[in-house]
PDB file of C-alpha atoms in Angstrom:
ATOM      1  CA  UNK A   1     -45.973  98.959-189.292  1.00 62.00           C
ATOM      2  CA  UNK A   2     -42.697  98.738-190.833  1.00 65.00           C
ATOM      3  CA  UNK A   3     -40.296 100.949-190.723  1.00 68.00           C
ATOM      4  CA  UNK A   4     -40.449 104.340-192.625  1.00 72.00           C
ATOM      5  CA  UNK A   5     -38.487 107.461-193.059  1.00 75.00           C
ATOM      6  CA  UNK A   6     -42.230 109.465-193.676  1.00 79.00           C
ATOM      7  CA  UNK A   7     -42.027 109.118-189.649  1.00 79.00           C
ATOM      8  CA  UNK A   8     -38.403 111.160-189.155  1.00 82.00           C
ATOM      9  CA  UNK A   9     -40.217 114.164-188.385  1.00 88.00           C
ATOM     10  CA  UNK A  10     -37.021 115.549-186.957  1.00 84.00           C
ATOM     11  CA  UNK A  11     -37.457 118.919-185.380  1.00 90.00           C
ATOM     12  CA  UNK A  12     -40.078 119.886-188.146  1.00 93.00           C
ATOM     13  CA  UNK A  13     -43.443 120.527-187.182  1.00 96.00           C
ATOM     14  CA  UNK A  14     -46.199 117.598-187.412  1.00 95.00           C
ATOM     15  CA  UNK A  15     -49.191 116.549-185.799  1.00 96.00           C
ATOM     16  CA  UNK A  16     -50.473 113.020-184.833  1.00 95.00           C
ATOM     17  CA  UNK A  17     -53.833 112.099-184.059  1.00 97.00           C
ATOM     18  CA  UNK A  18     -55.421 109.038-182.456  1.00 96.00           C
ATOM     19  CA  UNK A  19     -59.435 108.010-181.366  1.00 97.00           C
ATOM     20  CA  UNK A  20     -59.076 105.835-178.359  1.00 96.00           C
ATOM     21  CA  UNK A  21     -60.785 103.762-175.823  1.00 96.00           C
ATOM     22  CA  UNK A  22     -58.864 103.094-173.114  1.00 93.00           C
ATOM     23  CA  UNK A  23     -60.070 100.605-169.954  1.00 90.00           C
ATOM     24  CA  UNK A  24     -57.595 102.126-167.818  1.00 82.00           C
ATOM     25  CA  UNK A  25     -56.552  98.881-166.661  1.00 66.00           C
ATOM     26  CA  UNK A  26     -52.689  99.340-166.117  1.00 68.00           C
ATOM     27  CA  UNK A  27     -50.466 102.310-166.197  1.00 76.00           C
ATOM     28  CA  UNK A  28     -47.924 102.893-169.024  1.00 84.00           C
ATOM     29  CA  UNK A  29     -50.262 101.639-171.867  1.00 91.00           C
ATOM     30  CA  UNK A  30     -48.436 102.565-175.042  1.00 90.00           C
ATOM     31  CA  UNK A  31     -50.854 104.451-177.626  1.00 92.00           C
ATOM     32  CA  UNK A  32     -48.336 104.653-180.101  1.00 90.00           C
ATOM     33  CA  UNK A  33     -44.329 103.847-180.263  1.00 86.00           C
ATOM     34  CA  UNK A  34     -42.686 105.697-183.085  1.00 84.00           C
ATOM     35  CA  UNK A  35     -39.160 104.413-184.206  1.00 75.00           C
ATOM     36  CA  UNK A  36     -36.239 102.715-182.872  1.00 67.00           C
ATOM     37  CA  UNK A  37     -37.350 103.280-179.322  1.00 58.00           C
ATOM     38  CA  UNK A  38     -34.236 101.275-177.434  1.00 59.00           C
ATOM     39  CA  UNK A  39     -31.374 102.157-179.501  1.00 58.00           C
ATOM     40  CA  UNK A  40     -31.352 105.272-181.771  1.00 64.00           C
ATOM     41  CA  UNK A  41     -32.006 108.673-180.586  1.00 69.00           C
ATOM     42  CA  UNK A  42     -35.537 110.249-181.799  1.00 77.00           C
ATOM     43  CA  UNK A  43     -37.527 107.533-181.023  1.00 82.00           C
ATOM     44  CA  UNK A  44     -40.889 108.363-178.845  1.00 86.00           C
ATOM     45  CA  UNK A  45     -43.667 106.710-177.177  1.00 88.00           C
ATOM     46  CA  UNK A  46     -47.077 107.967-176.236  1.00 91.00           C
ATOM     47  CA  UNK A  47     -48.723 106.647-173.104  1.00 91.00           C
ATOM     48  CA  UNK A  48     -52.132 106.560-171.464  1.00 93.00           C
ATOM     49  CA  UNK A  49     -50.571 106.818-167.557  1.00 89.00           C
ATOM     50  CA  UNK A  50     -52.744 107.631-164.630  1.00 86.00           C
ATOM     51  CA  UNK A  51     -55.345 108.835-166.521  1.00 89.00           C
ATOM     52  CA  UNK A  52     -52.855 111.505-168.398  1.00 91.00           C
ATOM     53  CA  UNK A  53     -51.276 111.271-171.936  1.00 94.00           C
ATOM     54  CA  UNK A  54     -47.402 111.136-170.870  1.00 92.00           C
ATOM     55  CA  UNK A  55     -44.756 111.268-173.654  1.00 92.00           C
ATOM     56  CA  UNK A  56     -41.337 110.121-173.502  1.00 89.00           C
ATOM     57  CA  UNK A  57     -38.241 110.492-176.316  1.00 87.00           C
ATOM     58  CA  UNK A  58     -35.274 108.155-175.901  1.00 81.00           C
ATOM     59  CA  UNK A  59     -31.886 109.875-176.975  1.00 78.00           C
ATOM     60  CA  UNK A  60     -30.042 106.979-178.035  1.00 74.00           C
ATOM     61  CA  UNK A  61     -28.714 105.910-173.894  1.00 78.00           C
ATOM     62  CA  UNK A  62     -31.687 107.286-171.970  1.00 79.00           C
ATOM     63  CA  UNK A  63     -35.078 107.728-171.416  1.00 80.00           C
ATOM     64  CA  UNK A  64     -35.948 111.435-171.222  1.00 88.00           C
ATOM     65  CA  UNK A  65     -39.814 112.505-170.268  1.00 91.00           C
ATOM     66  CA  UNK A  66     -41.265 115.435-172.831  1.00 93.00           C
ATOM     67  CA  UNK A  67     -43.758 116.267-170.493  1.00 93.00           C
ATOM     68  CA  UNK A  68     -47.523 114.946-169.504  1.00 92.00           C
ATOM     69  CA  UNK A  69     -50.803 116.324-169.035  1.00 93.00           C
ATOM     70  CA  UNK A  70     -52.550 117.019-165.787  1.00 87.00           C
ATOM     71  CA  UNK A  71     -53.774 114.417-163.889  1.00 78.00           C
ATOM     72  CA  UNK A  72     -57.766 113.175-164.990  1.00 77.00           C
ATOM     73  CA  UNK A  73     -57.024 114.694-168.502  1.00 87.00           C
ATOM     74  CA  UNK A  74     -58.155 111.389-170.069  1.00 91.00           C
ATOM     75  CA  UNK A  75     -60.716 109.738-169.052  1.00 90.00           C
ATOM     76  CA  UNK A  76     -60.970 106.326-169.134  1.00 91.00           C
ATOM     77  CA  UNK A  77     -64.097 103.728-170.353  1.00 93.00           C
ATOM     78  CA  UNK A  78     -64.922 106.520-173.371  1.00 94.00           C
ATOM     79  CA  UNK A  79     -63.540 107.521-176.560  1.00 96.00           C
ATOM     80  CA  UNK A  80     -61.278 110.347-176.615  1.00 95.00           C
ATOM     81  CA  UNK A  81     -59.727 111.808-179.362  1.00 96.00           C
ATOM     82  CA  UNK A  82     -55.889 112.608-178.503  1.00 96.00           C
ATOM     83  CA  UNK A  83     -53.959 114.850-180.955  1.00 95.00           C
ATOM     84  CA  UNK A  84     -50.009 115.241-180.276  1.00 95.00           C
ATOM     85  CA  UNK A  85     -48.707 118.226-181.646  1.00 96.00           C
ATOM     86  CA  UNK A  86     -45.231 119.298-182.195  1.00 96.00           C
ATOM     87  CA  UNK A  87     -45.026 123.303-182.931  1.00 96.00           C
ATOM     88  CA  UNK A  88     -42.059 125.253-183.213  1.00 96.00           C
ATOM     89  CA  UNK A  89     -40.118 124.600-179.676  1.00 95.00           C
ATOM     90  CA  UNK A  90     -43.982 123.608-178.147  1.00 96.00           C
ATOM     91  CA  UNK A  91     -45.110 120.474-177.573  1.00 96.00           C
ATOM     92  CA  UNK A  92     -48.875 119.902-177.262  1.00 95.00           C
ATOM     93  CA  UNK A  93     -51.368 117.461-176.322  1.00 95.00           C
ATOM     94  CA  UNK A  94     -54.803 117.791-177.051  1.00 94.00           C
ATOM     95  CA  UNK A  95     -57.545 115.852-175.621  1.00 94.00           C
ATOM     96  CA  UNK A  96     -61.163 115.719-176.909  1.00 93.00           C
ATOM     97  CA  UNK A  97     -59.923 119.666-178.056  1.00 90.00           C
ATOM     98  CA  UNK A  98     -58.766 120.751-174.697  1.00 91.00           C
ATOM     99  CA  UNK A  99     -55.217 122.037-175.117  1.00 91.00           C
ATOM    100  CA  UNK A 100     -52.166 121.203-172.839  1.00 92.00           C
ATOM    101  CA  UNK A 101     -48.437 122.428-173.531  1.00 94.00           C
ATOM    102  CA  UNK A 102     -46.598 119.743-172.139  1.00 94.00           C
ATOM    103  CA  UNK A 103     -43.166 121.101-173.435  1.00 94.00           C
ATOM    104  CA  UNK A 104     -41.757 124.745-174.159  1.00 94.00           C
ATOM    105  CA  UNK A 105     -38.610 125.602-175.864  1.00 92.00           C
ATOM    106  CA  UNK A 106     -38.388 121.725-177.070  1.00 92.00           C
ATOM    107  CA  UNK A 107     -35.609 121.486-179.648  1.00 90.00           C
ATOM    108  CA  UNK A 108     -34.459 117.667-179.782  1.00 87.00           C
ATOM    109  CA  UNK A 109     -35.413 115.738-183.250  1.00 85.00           C
ATOM    110  CA  UNK A 110     -38.404 113.407-182.889  1.00 87.00           C
ATOM    111  CA  UNK A 111     -38.870 110.211-184.868  1.00 81.00           C
ATOM    112  CA  UNK A 112     -36.695 107.701-186.774  1.00 72.00           C
ATOM    113  CA  UNK A 113     -36.999 105.029-189.312  1.00 65.00           C
ATOM    114  CA  UNK A 114     -34.763 102.482-188.133  1.00 70.00           C
ATOM    115  CA  UNK A 115     -37.206 100.633-185.902  1.00 69.00           C
ATOM    116  CA  UNK A 116     -41.285  99.550-186.208  1.00 72.00           C
ATOM    117  CA  UNK A 117     -43.840 101.948-185.873  1.00 79.00           C
ATOM    118  CA  UNK A 118     -46.315 100.281-183.295  1.00 81.00           C
ATOM    119  CA  UNK A 119     -49.776 101.261-182.674  1.00 86.00           C
ATOM    120  CA  UNK A 120     -51.289 100.086-179.302  1.00 87.00           C
ATOM    121  CA  UNK A 121     -47.375  98.547-178.083  1.00 82.00           C
ATOM    122  CA  UNK A 122     -44.383  99.352-177.062  1.00 76.00           C
ATOM    123  CA  UNK A 123     -40.855  98.812-179.246  1.00 68.00           C
ATOM    124  CA  UNK A 124     -40.909  96.130-176.658  1.00 66.00           C
ATOM    125  CA  UNK A 125     -43.456  93.444-177.823  1.00 62.00           C
ATOM    126  CA  UNK A 126     -45.699  92.267-174.675  1.00 66.00           C
ATOM    127  CA  UNK A 127     -44.468  95.702-172.617  1.00 75.00           C
ATOM    128  CA  UNK A 128     -47.050  98.163-171.940  1.00 84.00           C
ATOM    129  CA  UNK A 129     -49.343  97.162-174.403  1.00 86.00           C
ATOM    130  CA  UNK A 130     -52.252  99.365-174.941  1.00 91.00           C
ATOM    131  CA  UNK A 131     -55.540  97.771-173.099  1.00 91.00           C
ATOM    132  CA  UNK A 132     -58.450  99.097-174.802  1.00 93.00           C
ATOM    133  CA  UNK A 133     -59.543 100.211-178.788  1.00 95.00           C
ATOM    134  CA  UNK A 134     -57.657 102.097-181.220  1.00 95.00           C
ATOM    135  CA  UNK A 135     -60.043 103.305-183.624  1.00 95.00           C
ATOM    136  CA  UNK A 136     -58.127 105.701-185.835  1.00 95.00           C
ATOM    137  CA  UNK A 137     -54.488 107.209-186.325  1.00 95.00           C
ATOM    138  CA  UNK A 138     -54.291 110.092-188.888  1.00 95.00           C
ATOM    139  CA  UNK A 139     -50.501 111.716-189.109  1.00 93.00           C
ATOM    140  CA  UNK A 140     -50.192 115.672-190.633  1.00 95.00           C
ATOM    141  CA  UNK A 141     -46.672 116.992-191.593  1.00 95.00           C
ATOM    142  CA  UNK A 142     -47.924 120.213-190.109  1.00 97.00           C
ATOM    143  CA  UNK A 143     -49.103 121.435-186.667  1.00 97.00           C
ATOM    144  CA  UNK A 144     -52.807 121.491-186.541  1.00 96.00           C
ATOM    145  CA  UNK A 145     -54.351 124.648-184.295  1.00 94.00           C
ATOM    146  CA  UNK A 146     -56.149 124.124-181.221  1.00 92.00           C
ATOM    147  CA  UNK A 147     -59.069 125.309-183.094  1.00 93.00           C
ATOM    148  CA  UNK A 148     -58.306 122.603-186.119  1.00 95.00           C
ATOM    149  CA  UNK A 149     -57.701 120.109-183.581  1.00 94.00           C
ATOM    150  CA  UNK A 150     -61.211 121.060-181.876  1.00 94.00           C
ATOM    151  CA  UNK A 151     -63.171 120.580-185.361  1.00 95.00           C
ATOM    152  CA  UNK A 152     -61.906 117.371-186.018  1.00 95.00           C
ATOM    153  CA  UNK A 153     -63.132 116.445-182.894  1.00 95.00           C
ATOM    154  CA  UNK A 154     -66.568 117.974-182.987  1.00 95.00           C
ATOM    155  CA  UNK A 155     -66.909 116.509-186.120  1.00 96.00           C
ATOM    156  CA  UNK A 156     -65.902 113.107-185.766  1.00 95.00           C
ATOM    157  CA  UNK A 157     -67.039 112.483-181.743  1.00 94.00           C
ATOM    158  CA  UNK A 158     -69.981 111.077-183.148  1.00 95.00           C
ATOM    159  CA  UNK A 159     -68.629 108.143-184.937  1.00 94.00           C
ATOM    160  CA  UNK A 160     -66.899 107.376-181.708  1.00 91.00           C
ATOM    161  CA  UNK A 161     -70.450 107.451-179.236  1.00 76.00           C
TER     162      UNK A 161
END
């Protein structure tokens, strides 16, 4: 996807919801890459990794782990709804309506418009590519509550059964 300032989230609240089918054939499969992760602060990646969701941000020099869900929270070979939620200073990942807070007191900016946004691919094409299918990506400019995320999961899961 082309660079766009719409994904310059800064420190604002937002939600990214992704429906995905992961085959778990490798580790660090990139689900979504936002912004220029390599050279500019704010770019971030969401990965499927060892049956969990792992999120990293680039600070312009180094990778910074935002956090990850517990092991076994992302099951392979089935459709899953993964929501990445930035709410105030909390970073939350919902998987099929089950919420995990992966960071608290988080104040760094997220997103930048200097690079392409990639679905299923890393900023470095061919590295950490997603193995599976991505059915839908939805972005909100607000933090969805766990109830809203669960509602979306319940009303849409039959489409991916």
